[in-house]
Structures are given as C-alpha cells and as structure tokens.
Amino acid sequence: MIRTVITGKKAFVGRHDVLQALYRALDDTVEEGMVRCVVSGETGIGRTALLGAFLSGCRARGVPVMESADQTRAERGPRVPAGCFHSPALVAGSSLTGRGTSLIGVAGDPHAPVPVGPKGALVAALRGREPAVLMVDDANCAGAVRLQRVLRVMAESVRLPLLVLLTERAGEAPSAPDTYRELTLGARRLTLEGLTPRETGELLRPLLAGRPGSRLTAACHRLTAGNPYLLAALAAHLRDASPRPGPDELDSVVLPAAGDLFVGRAARQHTHAVRLAETVAVAGNSGGADPALIAHLSGLGLVETLEGLDVLARAGLITDGDEPALRHPLVAHALLGSMTRLARNAVSLSAAAYLHERHAPAQQVADHLSASTVPHHENWSADVMLRAAGAARQAGHDGTARRYLEIVAGSAAGDERHRAILALADLRMNHDADGGPHALAALLSCAREDATRSALLARLGRVLSAPGAATTGTAVLDAVASALHHTVFEDWPRVHRLALRLDKVPPAEASHLLRGLPAHLRPDAGLARRRASDAPADPHGGGPLQTVVEAVAAYYEYLVDDSPRHSVDRARAALARGGRWSDVCPTAFTAALTVLTDSGHPAEAASHLNRIAGTPAEASAAAPYGGRAELLYVAGQIACVQGDLDAACRSLTAALTVLDGPDGAPALRADTAGMLANVLVGRGELDKAQNLLRDGGWLGRLPAGHRHQDLLLARARCAVGLGALPDAARDLGELRRRARADGLRRTGTSLWRAHGVELLDQIGAVVEARTLAEQQLRFARASGSAFELGRALRAAARVDAHGAEALLREAVTVLTPDHAPLDLAAALTDLADLDARQGRRRESVDALTRAVELAERCGAGELALRAGQRILVLNGDTALHASLGGVLSLTPREREILVDAMRGLTNRRISQKRTITRRTVELHLSSAYRKLAISGRDGFPGLFRAPGLWTLLTSAPDARRT
C-alpha cells in the first residue's frame, strides 16, 4: 500500500522500504550503540521530505531528536533559543520547521523550554537507554566547524543508543572532505530512487486536486523519471494552464526553473557542466552521442569532457553509459528551450559532419542531420538524406523532410531516386489532400524509371477512385496523359476512366466495353501472346496496361460465363506476368485474385498475393498488407474459402475499417461487408452479423448493381437463423432477380454455392434448388477444382434423395481436411444424418465427432453446435434443450405442416397443398405448438434461433432415437 502524507501544499509518497531501514537502524542502536546512516539522492528526489516523515514517526514514539543546523545560512527559518528543548513537532509532511538552530525535541510540551545545553541534554536523554536521533541535513555541504561539533557529540555517544542520520546531495563534493570522511566512516548508505509509476499517480492526485488518468500519469512519470520536485513543478504548470494540456501535449512543456536548479548545482562542481549538459540535450534529441562526439561539440578536451560527464552522472543528471543522455526529459526540454534554434542547429550539423567524416552508419548521421539544415555545398550521401528525411517526418518537420527529398530526387539515380520521389509524393499528399493529385501528376514528369511511374500511378489511381474525386479528375488525367506520352503507360488515363465506368454498368456491358479498347490493349491480344515481360520496348506493345485489362476482363467474364475455365486461364496469365503491373491498377490485381479464389483455387491465389504483396508476417501487425483495403479483402476472401473463419474475420474487419473512411470505395465496401456478415453467421455470431448489416445501412433497400449478392445472402441466412423464412425468401428472390438483370451466371459467388441450394430448399423452392445443384456440378467440373467438386456433390445430395449417399461419400472422399476443412465438416454432418436414418448409429456418431473437430478448428461455431446437437440426439440426451425434445416428439405429419407454416403458408394454403381440411391443419399445428411450448406462429423466431434445430426438424422421422 502506498501512503501519502499531505501537509499544506506538500505531499510525501511511498519510500516505505527506506523508512523501514531507518527504523531498523534506530532499533539497532539499543544493542549496538551508535549507528550512522547516510541518505543520498539526486536533486529534488525528496531527502528532506523523507526526513520529515521519519521524524514524525520518531515523535509518535517519543524519540528525542536533535538537528545540527548551520547558523550561518540566512535562508533558515525563525530561530529557537539555543540550549532549549523543543517538541518533536519539527516535521510536517515534506518540510521541517524550526530549522536554523541546534535543538533537541522530546515528547513533551512544545511551549515549555527547558534551559539545558544541547549536548548535555542529548547525553542525559541517552543515559536513559532510550534511542535518540541526531540529524545533519546536507552534511556534505556543511562546513568544518559544524561537522566538528557533530563529531564531538558522537565521540561521547559511541556506546549510547544514538542514530546519527546524515543526508547528502548526490554528486556534490564535501566542503570539508577529511572531516566528512571521518563523520561517515562505517555508515549505512541508503539511496533514494525516483517514484514508481503507481507512486507518481498517488503524488499527482493531491497536487492536481483529483485522480489523474493513466495516460497522464504515464506521461508525467516518463518526463520526470519519478522525481518528486519535477513532478510538483509539472503539476503546478498543469494546474495553472488553461486549457490544461493533455498527455500528448506534455512534451512541449518547458519549465526553465527545472533546468536552472538541476544544472546550476552541477555547475558549482564543474566549470563546463552547463555547456556539457546542453550538448548532451541537443545530441540526445537527435540520435545521441558518445563522449568523443560530446567533446568535439563542446570544444573541450576528451579528459575534461569525461570529468564533467562524471560530475553530471554522479549528480543523477545523465545516464552513466557509452552514450550519456539526460535522465529527465523535462530537464532536457528546459535546456533545449534555453537555447536558440540557431545554436541547436549548429550542434546538430556539427555532429552530422563529424560522424560523416568518420564514416559512421548512415542512420546515425541522418538522425543528427534531420535536426538541422542541409548546406548545399556539403557532400551528403543520398542514403543519409533519405534517412534524415524519414527522421524529420517522424518528428513532424515536414518542411525539412521535403527539402532533403527534393535534393535526392534532383541529384540521385536508381533506387535512391525512386524512394525519394515516392516519399515526396506521400508527403505532398498528406500535406495537401486537394492539391495532392496535381502534385503526383507533376512528379510523373520527373520520373525516369517505369517502376517509379508505376508506383506513382498506383497512388494516383487510389486517390482518383475515391468518392468526390471526379471534380478534379479530368484536369489531373489530362496532365497525366501529357507526362506519360511515349511511355508504356501512355494509355493509363484511358484505362483508368474505363475502370471507373465498369463498376457502374452490368458485367455483360463491362465485357463489351473492354472489347472496344484499341487493339494493343484488348484482353485477347495479351492472352494470345503470353508475354513474359511487362515492359516491352514498343509503347504500343501491350505491357503492364494490357495485363491490367486482361485481369479486369477475366473478372467480368467470370461473372457472366457458366464455365469458369477461360476466365481462370486469363487470370492466371495476368498473374504469371509478375512485375509491377499490379501497382498500376491495384483493383485489377484484386480482380485476378478474386477469379482464382472464387473458382476454387484459394491456395494458388494466396501464393500470388504473398509473392507480390508480401505475407502478413512481413507486414506490420497493426496494418497488414500496408493497410490496403483491396489486399485485406482478398486475404479475407481466401481465408473464407479455405474455411479459416477466424482469419477471414480479422482481415475483413481490418478492410472494412479502412473502407469506412471518407475515401472508401463503395463497391469494395459492399463486397467486404457482405462477406464479413456471412463469416459472422458461420461463426455462430448472428447478433454481430445483424448489427453489421444494420449499422452499415444494408438491411433496407440496396442500391442497384451486382455488388450486393453476398449482402443479400447474409440477410437471408440471418432470417433463416431467426426462423423468419418469408424474409429469407424475399431476400433470396431479390438476389436472383438482380442476378438475372445483370446477366450473372446462376452459380454466383463461392458463398452462394456453399449455401444457396440449402437455403432454396429451406424456403420451399425445391425446383430451383435442384436446378442450381445441377449447374453447380457443371461449374465445378469445368473449374478443375477438387474443392468446388466436393462442395457441388454435397449440394446435389441435398436435393437427390435416391443418390444422396453415393454423392456424399464421394464428396467426403474429394474434400480434404487440409484444403477444405469447413466443407468437409459440412459434408460429414450431412452424411451422419443419412447414416442415422439408415440405422447406422455408430458411423453417424463417428462422422459427427469428426465434423465437430473440423468445425471448431475453422472457427465455425454454428456448424460445430449443430453437429454437437445431432450427437446429443443420437445419444438420447435431450434434456439439455427443451426445444430439442419437442422437435423429436413431433409426428411426421406435424413436421410437414409445421415446416409449411414456417415458410409462411397460411392454413388454407397448407390444406390445399397437403389435400387435407383446414381443421386437420389446425389440429396438427396446435399439437406441434403444445410440444414445442409456443403459443403460435409468433414463437417461431425464438424457437429456431438455436443452430441445428431447423436441420433436425426437416430430417426424416427415423432420425429420432426410439
């Protein structure tokens, strides 16, 4: 527990271990006789406050206390007549009262002076064998006369229970070295360190008149290293400032008094202490310096520099290491604030020049260089200036960074020039979002290499594709066309305009527009040539732009053609080119990867993604794939198809976070949200999926276009999960109408092929479910993907009662736990249902157990729970869920009629469909409601929200355990 003692405006916190050591020393005097203790610490560390707390404890115990005071110091408080006893009420919190005379305090009346000399009084008190304390504050600063007086008292008290308590200022040499050495001979030494972060918070609480937040406490502790004096000064600044600075603004606080106090005391010990401290402060602000560099910067000899640094280190002002640094950032800020900008620049530039001449590492030179100006006559290397620009940007000095980058861009060549131009482009975009596109177009005129042009075009394409960019796009594209004349990117403005238009038209029309491009850009030309190079000499020979067109054409062809074979070959041809074409138009790269992933080749797509964009492990953990939404979307799509729902959720959530910003592409945002909602349903997180759809505004009427298939599918799956089959039927109907209007093939996306047949069957669209299953089998065989084939076989088994077992067993054989674990788990669950109906209980339980293991590995909570419930059914354990027992008790006729009611049919329609009277329908439904413990149709949503019950309901009666 941290104890805080407050008196007036001062507070004493912590120091429990040191106080206990002092009390142990006091107790030891009874057995050992006189004990000496020396308490030391840096300036402002709280030595006096510690003594105050200790002497307060002594007063409470009735221990006599005598202080040897220096009567020559004018700053001492009001005098007490020498030779008088005084109460031990000398101490209040962190201050001592009555200092300024020799006195002894005992537990008595503070207003009843006893005319006894201090020496005699002390000896008299000690002869009673009760411990006493003799205190000497700032003993190393005391004169010889004062110390000799203390030595005389100690000489007569060697065998008496006396604690001689001395404090000293760290780093300050004794005023009377010989006498002080004799005084402290054999003393126990206690060194005060800075407060801990927790103690810092406790000290700030009374100083700020309230509990500080964790971030403010951490910032204050970092700036002060837990020094109580600095904390009090910083708290006073915070308390008086209006408005009060936040934690992130404290680095700009300058308290000149802090620097004056700390460095001023060191200056009394060494002539050049101030100069050295300022040099260390500037060097530490720009990369650090060793003693040799500090000596060069301060103009002192190395030996003299080391002596001065030793004084600063002993005083606790700097660290004691190979590269000294100020221990308290607040003191460093004070020193830097006392210097002019010109003086700081001079030190930084001198350090950079010194290190450059000695061939120091480029980053070390750059760290110092970035804190100053760059003289054009100096021969700084391009690498140094690039690093200096990076350091300047991190420090928020964009003007300095821009100057370095412009020099490198105008004088360097090769990779260094490439890096400089791209960094300059990013800097200008961040500095001026409106004028950034024009700045990028201007930089294209300076670019000499295709790699640089490609990277600039990628940045420009993302900016011009953002919502609201159309107002400036025309002028920028005209400037780009002029800059790219007679290069392999000459047609980029034309391709970019076309790419923006393609998202606004049906896929069939998009394919027609692509065929209308000039001959050298048409997708068929590239597919025929199969170039290995992406930068031919002839600017009209296709090159990267032709590859972009080929990738985009593969995507739109894939959306409309019943057979994916041709579009998959085209996407593979584009991706095989490698090179930088993917930078020219990132959406084209995404399109090609989508074709491979969605057609059942996710591992191949992942290989291309990692080869061109890098693996997530190679990127920042906080921003994988550089935070690029299109790459995060593809990574999530690949993980989803491969059955890793946890990884899919992470990538898609990261992508949606980026796309929710002002520059997010609406089409990609819709794709991402639809896939993420389906992933959440698969994970068993139905509420999260609904919240996502609701928060994104995707539960109402959706905009026209083909980019909402997965959103509508997710809505339908949510509706089925809630037992709202009419709502599911409405969403599925909307999905199919949009697909027909846009000319999309009926097999749709990978997610539709995974769930479409089952959903259609559930809403009663049996004919359409069978048609889709047949088309899905043809699609799978044309794709050449074992993954797609296994998925299609399972879908076909759903609507083929006679051949279901053969289809499911073939699906289980085709699907592997390594490449398609989630689809294998689903196929095993279906096969287990079939085995149960055939009376093969053991085989069914084995299949379900394996399905649960695979589903849990994939993060598919919905499927794992459903399969687990099937195991309960087979084991006869239905007590865990009342609805489960109710479903199992339904008769076959009750099941049929209940399913019809779930699908939204009225009692009259059910009677017509089943060729029975309405009264019979009502009787069966009443019996079913009673068994399920619901009052009517309003109870359907809550009843079938639990995964697995719907599947159990629609299974044959033989699935029940009898």
Tab-separated table of C-alpha atoms in Angstrom, residues 158-442:
chain	number	residue	atom	x	y	z
A	158	VAL	CA	29.625	5.812	20.864
A	159	ARG	CA	28.160	3.284	23.290
A	160	LEU	CA	24.806	5.031	23.628
A	161	PRO	CA	21.633	4.278	21.532
A	162	LEU	CA	22.112	7.164	19.094
A	163	LEU	CA	21.152	7.185	15.402
A	164	VAL	CA	23.262	9.707	13.502
A	165	LEU	CA	21.232	10.475	10.386
A	166	LEU	CA	23.055	12.301	7.605
A	167	THR	CA	21.782	13.406	4.199
A	168	GLU	CA	23.942	14.341	1.258
A	169	ARG	CA	23.417	15.791	-2.212
A	170	ALA	CA	24.481	13.283	-4.826
A	171	GLY	CA	27.363	14.383	-6.989
A	172	GLU	CA	28.486	17.286	-4.799
A	173	ALA	CA	31.972	17.067	-3.268
A	174	PRO	CA	32.194	17.573	0.533
A	175	SER	CA	33.057	21.078	1.729
A	176	ALA	CA	35.322	19.561	4.421
A	177	PRO	CA	36.498	16.268	2.849
A	178	ASP	CA	38.605	14.957	5.730
A	179	THR	CA	36.068	15.752	8.438
A	180	TYR	CA	33.192	14.403	6.314
A	181	ARG	CA	35.078	11.180	5.646
A	182	GLU	CA	35.554	10.689	9.406
A	183	LEU	CA	31.894	11.503	10.028
A	184	THR	CA	30.557	8.890	7.567
A	185	LEU	CA	33.067	6.154	8.346
A	186	GLY	CA	31.218	2.830	8.597
A	187	ALA	CA	27.821	4.414	7.840
A	188	ARG	CA	24.894	2.527	6.322
A	189	ARG	CA	24.040	4.090	2.934
A	190	LEU	CA	20.527	4.473	1.555
A	191	THR	CA	19.973	5.918	-1.929
A	192	LEU	CA	16.618	7.392	-2.924
A	193	GLU	CA	15.399	6.498	-6.408
A	194	GLY	CA	12.580	8.017	-8.436
A	195	LEU	CA	8.995	7.170	-7.601
A	196	THR	CA	7.328	4.228	-9.311
A	197	PRO	CA	4.528	4.920	-11.843
A	198	ARG	CA	1.945	3.998	-9.208
A	199	GLU	CA	3.529	6.314	-6.642
A	200	THR	CA	3.657	9.036	-9.281
A	201	GLY	CA	-0.107	8.791	-9.668
A	202	GLU	CA	-0.604	8.964	-5.886
A	203	LEU	CA	1.576	12.082	-5.646
A	204	LEU	CA	-0.217	13.805	-8.539
A	205	ARG	CA	-3.632	13.207	-7.018
A	206	PRO	CA	-3.390	15.868	-4.260
A	207	LEU	CA	-1.258	18.159	-6.410
A	208	LEU	CA	-3.881	18.198	-9.181
A	209	ALA	CA	-6.846	18.056	-6.802
A	210	GLY	CA	-8.159	14.918	-8.462
A	211	ARG	CA	-7.154	11.485	-9.701
A	212	PRO	CA	-5.111	11.772	-12.913
A	213	GLY	CA	-5.823	9.433	-15.799
A	214	SER	CA	-3.486	6.529	-16.571
A	215	ARG	CA	-2.139	8.183	-19.731
A	216	LEU	CA	-1.450	11.472	-17.933
A	217	THR	CA	0.277	9.633	-15.087
A	218	ALA	CA	2.433	7.654	-17.524
A	219	ALA	CA	3.394	10.813	-19.430
A	220	CYS	CA	4.319	12.693	-16.239
A	221	HIS	CA	6.362	9.750	-14.964
A	222	ARG	CA	8.216	9.441	-18.273
A	223	LEU	CA	9.094	13.149	-18.362
A	224	THR	CA	10.280	13.321	-14.736
A	225	ALA	CA	11.622	9.801	-14.117
A	226	GLY	CA	9.586	9.920	-10.893
A	227	ASN	CA	11.495	12.911	-9.431
A	228	PRO	CA	9.150	14.492	-6.807
A	229	TYR	CA	10.398	18.057	-7.361
A	230	LEU	CA	9.896	17.834	-11.103
A	231	LEU	CA	6.505	16.191	-10.625
A	232	ALA	CA	5.422	19.030	-8.333
A	233	ALA	CA	6.647	21.651	-10.829
A	234	LEU	CA	4.897	19.896	-13.721
A	235	ALA	CA	1.695	19.529	-11.686
A	236	ALA	CA	1.764	23.252	-10.869
A	237	HIS	CA	2.072	24.023	-14.568
A	238	LEU	CA	-0.827	21.723	-15.392
A	239	ARG	CA	-2.941	23.164	-12.614
A	240	ASP	CA	-2.387	26.768	-13.723
A	241	ALA	CA	-2.567	26.197	-17.502
A	242	SER	CA	-5.819	26.982	-19.298
A	243	PRO	CA	-6.779	24.851	-21.020
A	244	ARG	CA	-4.911	22.038	-19.274
A	245	PRO	CA	-2.539	20.218	-21.677
A	246	GLY	CA	-3.333	16.614	-22.468
A	247	PRO	CA	-0.884	13.690	-22.149
A	248	ASP	CA	0.206	14.018	-25.790
A	249	GLU	CA	0.985	17.719	-25.330
A	250	LEU	CA	3.303	17.435	-22.330
A	251	ASP	CA	6.402	17.001	-24.500
A	252	SER	CA	6.087	20.663	-25.458
A	253	VAL	CA	6.124	21.870	-21.830
A	254	VAL	CA	9.244	23.910	-20.945
A	255	LEU	CA	9.993	24.736	-17.303
A	256	PRO	CA	13.167	26.870	-17.189
A	257	ALA	CA	13.377	26.658	-13.391
A	258	ALA	CA	13.847	22.895	-13.629
A	259	GLY	CA	16.950	23.261	-15.797
A	260	ASP	CA	18.346	26.060	-13.666
A	261	LEU	CA	18.045	24.044	-10.440
A	262	PHE	CA	19.463	20.774	-11.728
A	263	VAL	CA	22.278	22.123	-13.900
A	264	GLY	CA	23.011	25.052	-11.600
A	265	ARG	CA	24.021	22.773	-8.751
A	266	ALA	CA	26.233	20.719	-11.078
A	267	ALA	CA	27.839	23.926	-12.349
A	268	ARG	CA	29.222	24.557	-8.872
A	269	GLN	CA	31.143	21.287	-9.192
A	270	HIS	CA	32.456	21.691	-12.757
A	271	THR	CA	33.104	24.842	-14.779
A	272	HIS	CA	31.681	23.445	-18.034
A	273	ALA	CA	28.744	21.485	-16.610
A	274	VAL	CA	26.154	23.725	-18.276
A	275	ARG	CA	27.827	23.509	-21.684
A	276	LEU	CA	28.108	19.733	-21.444
A	277	ALA	CA	24.510	19.323	-20.290
A	278	GLU	CA	23.256	21.423	-23.217
A	279	THR	CA	25.362	19.404	-25.650
A	280	VAL	CA	24.000	16.129	-24.281
A	281	ALA	CA	20.463	17.532	-24.525
A	282	VAL	CA	20.839	18.504	-28.204
A	283	ALA	CA	22.633	15.281	-29.105
A	284	GLY	CA	20.037	13.204	-27.295
A	285	ASN	CA	17.299	14.978	-29.207
A	286	SER	CA	18.849	13.881	-32.498
A	287	GLY	CA	20.251	10.402	-32.049
A	288	GLY	CA	22.645	10.527	-29.081
A	289	ALA	CA	26.427	10.930	-28.861
A	290	ASP	CA	29.408	9.240	-27.264
A	291	PRO	CA	31.933	11.160	-25.110
A	292	ALA	CA	34.250	11.750	-28.087
A	293	LEU	CA	31.464	13.442	-30.057
A	294	ILE	CA	30.380	15.409	-26.969
A	295	ALA	CA	33.955	16.617	-26.557
A	296	HIS	CA	34.023	17.715	-30.210
A	297	LEU	CA	30.697	19.522	-29.953
A	298	SER	CA	31.503	21.269	-26.661
A	299	GLY	CA	35.011	22.292	-27.725
A	300	LEU	CA	36.635	20.610	-24.741
A	301	GLY	CA	39.346	18.033	-24.458
A	302	LEU	CA	38.300	14.437	-24.019
A	303	VAL	CA	39.672	14.162	-20.461
A	304	GLU	CA	37.980	17.381	-19.384
A	305	THR	CA	34.754	16.202	-21.017
A	306	LEU	CA	34.881	12.876	-19.187
A	307	GLU	CA	35.463	14.650	-15.869
A	308	GLY	CA	32.451	16.903	-16.473
A	309	LEU	CA	30.267	13.987	-17.547
A	310	ASP	CA	31.289	12.130	-14.409
A	311	VAL	CA	30.049	15.044	-12.292
A	312	LEU	CA	26.735	15.087	-14.173
A	313	ALA	CA	26.350	11.320	-13.820
A	314	ARG	CA	27.100	11.342	-10.083
A	315	ALA	CA	24.517	14.086	-9.649
A	316	GLY	CA	21.971	11.843	-11.351
A	317	LEU	CA	21.523	14.304	-14.196
A	318	ILE	CA	22.686	12.000	-17.018
A	319	THR	CA	22.947	8.252	-17.519
A	320	ASP	CA	26.236	6.537	-16.870
A	321	GLY	CA	26.872	4.763	-20.183
A	322	ASP	CA	28.665	4.823	-23.519
A	323	GLU	CA	26.166	7.374	-24.882
A	324	PRO	CA	25.182	9.651	-21.990
A	325	ALA	CA	21.652	11.040	-22.068
A	326	LEU	CA	19.690	13.276	-19.726
A	327	ARG	CA	17.690	11.126	-17.319
A	328	HIS	CA	14.782	13.553	-17.054
A	329	PRO	CA	13.197	14.588	-20.370
A	330	LEU	CA	11.648	17.594	-18.607
A	331	VAL	CA	15.123	18.895	-17.780
A	332	ALA	CA	16.198	18.243	-21.377
A	333	HIS	CA	13.237	20.297	-22.625
A	334	ALA	CA	14.221	23.118	-20.279
A	335	LEU	CA	17.816	23.119	-21.551
A	336	LEU	CA	16.746	22.994	-25.188
A	337	GLY	CA	14.254	25.775	-24.567
A	338	SER	CA	17.011	27.982	-23.194
A	339	MET	CA	18.994	27.651	-26.441
A	340	THR	CA	18.255	29.437	-29.694
A	341	ARG	CA	17.251	27.471	-32.778
A	342	LEU	CA	20.493	28.573	-34.433
A	343	ALA	CA	22.556	27.165	-31.569
A	344	ARG	CA	20.753	23.842	-31.716
A	345	ASN	CA	21.155	23.674	-35.497
A	346	ALA	CA	24.858	24.346	-35.155
A	347	VAL	CA	25.321	21.483	-32.696
A	348	SER	CA	23.293	19.048	-34.822
A	349	LEU	CA	25.050	19.977	-38.040
A	350	SER	CA	28.456	19.771	-36.414
A	351	ALA	CA	27.600	16.316	-35.071
A	352	ALA	CA	26.445	15.134	-38.502
A	353	ALA	CA	29.592	16.430	-40.188
A	354	TYR	CA	31.826	14.871	-37.531
A	355	LEU	CA	30.160	11.463	-37.908
A	356	HIS	CA	30.048	11.674	-41.720
A	357	GLU	CA	33.791	12.302	-41.886
A	358	ARG	CA	34.379	9.226	-39.760
A	359	HIS	CA	32.126	7.023	-41.920
A	360	ALA	CA	29.607	6.419	-39.169
A	361	PRO	CA	26.424	4.458	-40.043
A	362	ALA	CA	24.122	6.419	-42.327
A	363	GLN	CA	21.222	6.317	-39.874
A	364	GLN	CA	23.354	7.809	-37.112
A	365	VAL	CA	24.434	10.674	-39.384
A	366	ALA	CA	20.863	11.168	-40.575
A	367	ASP	CA	19.486	11.408	-37.044
A	368	HIS	CA	21.672	14.448	-36.354
A	369	LEU	CA	21.287	15.893	-39.821
A	370	SER	CA	17.496	15.876	-39.637
A	371	ALA	CA	17.600	18.293	-36.695
A	372	SER	CA	19.391	20.979	-38.742
A	373	THR	CA	19.565	22.476	-42.217
A	374	VAL	CA	21.403	20.901	-45.149
A	375	PRO	CA	24.082	23.136	-46.691
A	376	HIS	CA	24.148	22.542	-50.453
A	377	HIS	CA	27.936	22.591	-50.581
A	378	GLU	CA	28.242	19.577	-48.297
A	379	ASN	CA	28.642	16.183	-49.972
A	380	TRP	CA	25.945	14.311	-48.081
A	381	SER	CA	25.114	10.900	-49.497
A	382	ALA	CA	21.631	10.216	-50.841
A	383	ASP	CA	21.157	7.424	-48.282
A	384	VAL	CA	21.926	9.813	-45.418
A	385	MET	CA	19.490	12.417	-46.713
A	386	LEU	CA	16.748	9.818	-47.247
A	387	ARG	CA	17.181	8.644	-43.681
A	388	ALA	CA	17.268	12.234	-42.466
A	389	ALA	CA	14.002	12.882	-44.298
A	390	GLY	CA	12.430	9.894	-42.576
A	391	ALA	CA	13.593	11.086	-39.167
A	392	ALA	CA	12.321	14.592	-39.889
A	393	ARG	CA	8.903	13.264	-40.898
A	394	GLN	CA	8.646	11.229	-37.693
A	395	ALA	CA	9.460	14.388	-35.739
A	396	GLY	CA	6.777	16.333	-37.641
A	397	HIS	CA	9.263	18.519	-39.539
A	398	ASP	CA	7.714	18.093	-42.991
A	399	GLY	CA	9.426	21.162	-44.424
A	400	THR	CA	12.862	19.785	-43.579
A	401	ALA	CA	11.935	16.364	-44.942
A	402	ARG	CA	10.663	17.864	-48.189
A	403	ARG	CA	13.936	19.778	-48.679
A	404	TYR	CA	16.030	16.611	-48.311
A	405	LEU	CA	13.774	14.618	-50.629
A	406	GLU	CA	13.832	17.283	-53.320
A	407	ILE	CA	17.632	17.292	-53.256
A	408	VAL	CA	17.794	13.493	-53.608
A	409	ALA	CA	15.100	13.438	-56.316
A	410	GLY	CA	17.013	16.033	-58.324
A	411	SER	CA	20.516	14.618	-57.943
A	412	ALA	CA	20.398	10.879	-57.226
A	413	ALA	CA	19.655	7.956	-59.534
A	414	GLY	CA	18.312	4.425	-59.381
A	415	ASP	CA	16.627	3.110	-56.281
A	416	GLU	CA	17.500	6.143	-54.142
A	417	ARG	CA	15.816	8.491	-56.618
A	418	HIS	CA	12.842	6.127	-56.785
A	419	ARG	CA	12.471	6.138	-52.997
A	420	ALA	CA	12.837	9.908	-52.804
A	421	ILE	CA	10.121	10.579	-55.397
A	422	LEU	CA	7.670	8.190	-53.749
A	423	ALA	CA	8.336	9.614	-50.286
A	424	LEU	CA	7.902	13.109	-51.716
A	425	ALA	CA	4.597	12.025	-53.269
A	426	ASP	CA	3.316	10.681	-49.953
A	427	LEU	CA	4.462	13.824	-48.153
A	428	ARG	CA	2.671	16.124	-50.578
A	429	MET	CA	-0.499	14.003	-50.480
A	430	ASN	CA	-0.590	14.095	-46.679
A	431	HIS	CA	0.144	17.818	-46.592
A	432	ASP	CA	-2.408	18.884	-49.202
A	433	ALA	CA	-5.150	16.373	-49.963
A	434	ASP	CA	-6.840	18.663	-52.505
A	435	GLY	CA	-3.696	19.611	-54.391
A	436	GLY	CA	-2.089	16.192	-53.946
A	437	PRO	CA	-3.316	14.683	-57.262
A	438	HIS	CA	-1.843	17.614	-59.195
A	439	ALA	CA	1.435	17.187	-57.275
A	440	LEU	CA	1.511	13.487	-58.202
A	441	ALA	CA	0.910	14.339	-61.850
A	442	ALA	CA	3.815	16.808	-61.714
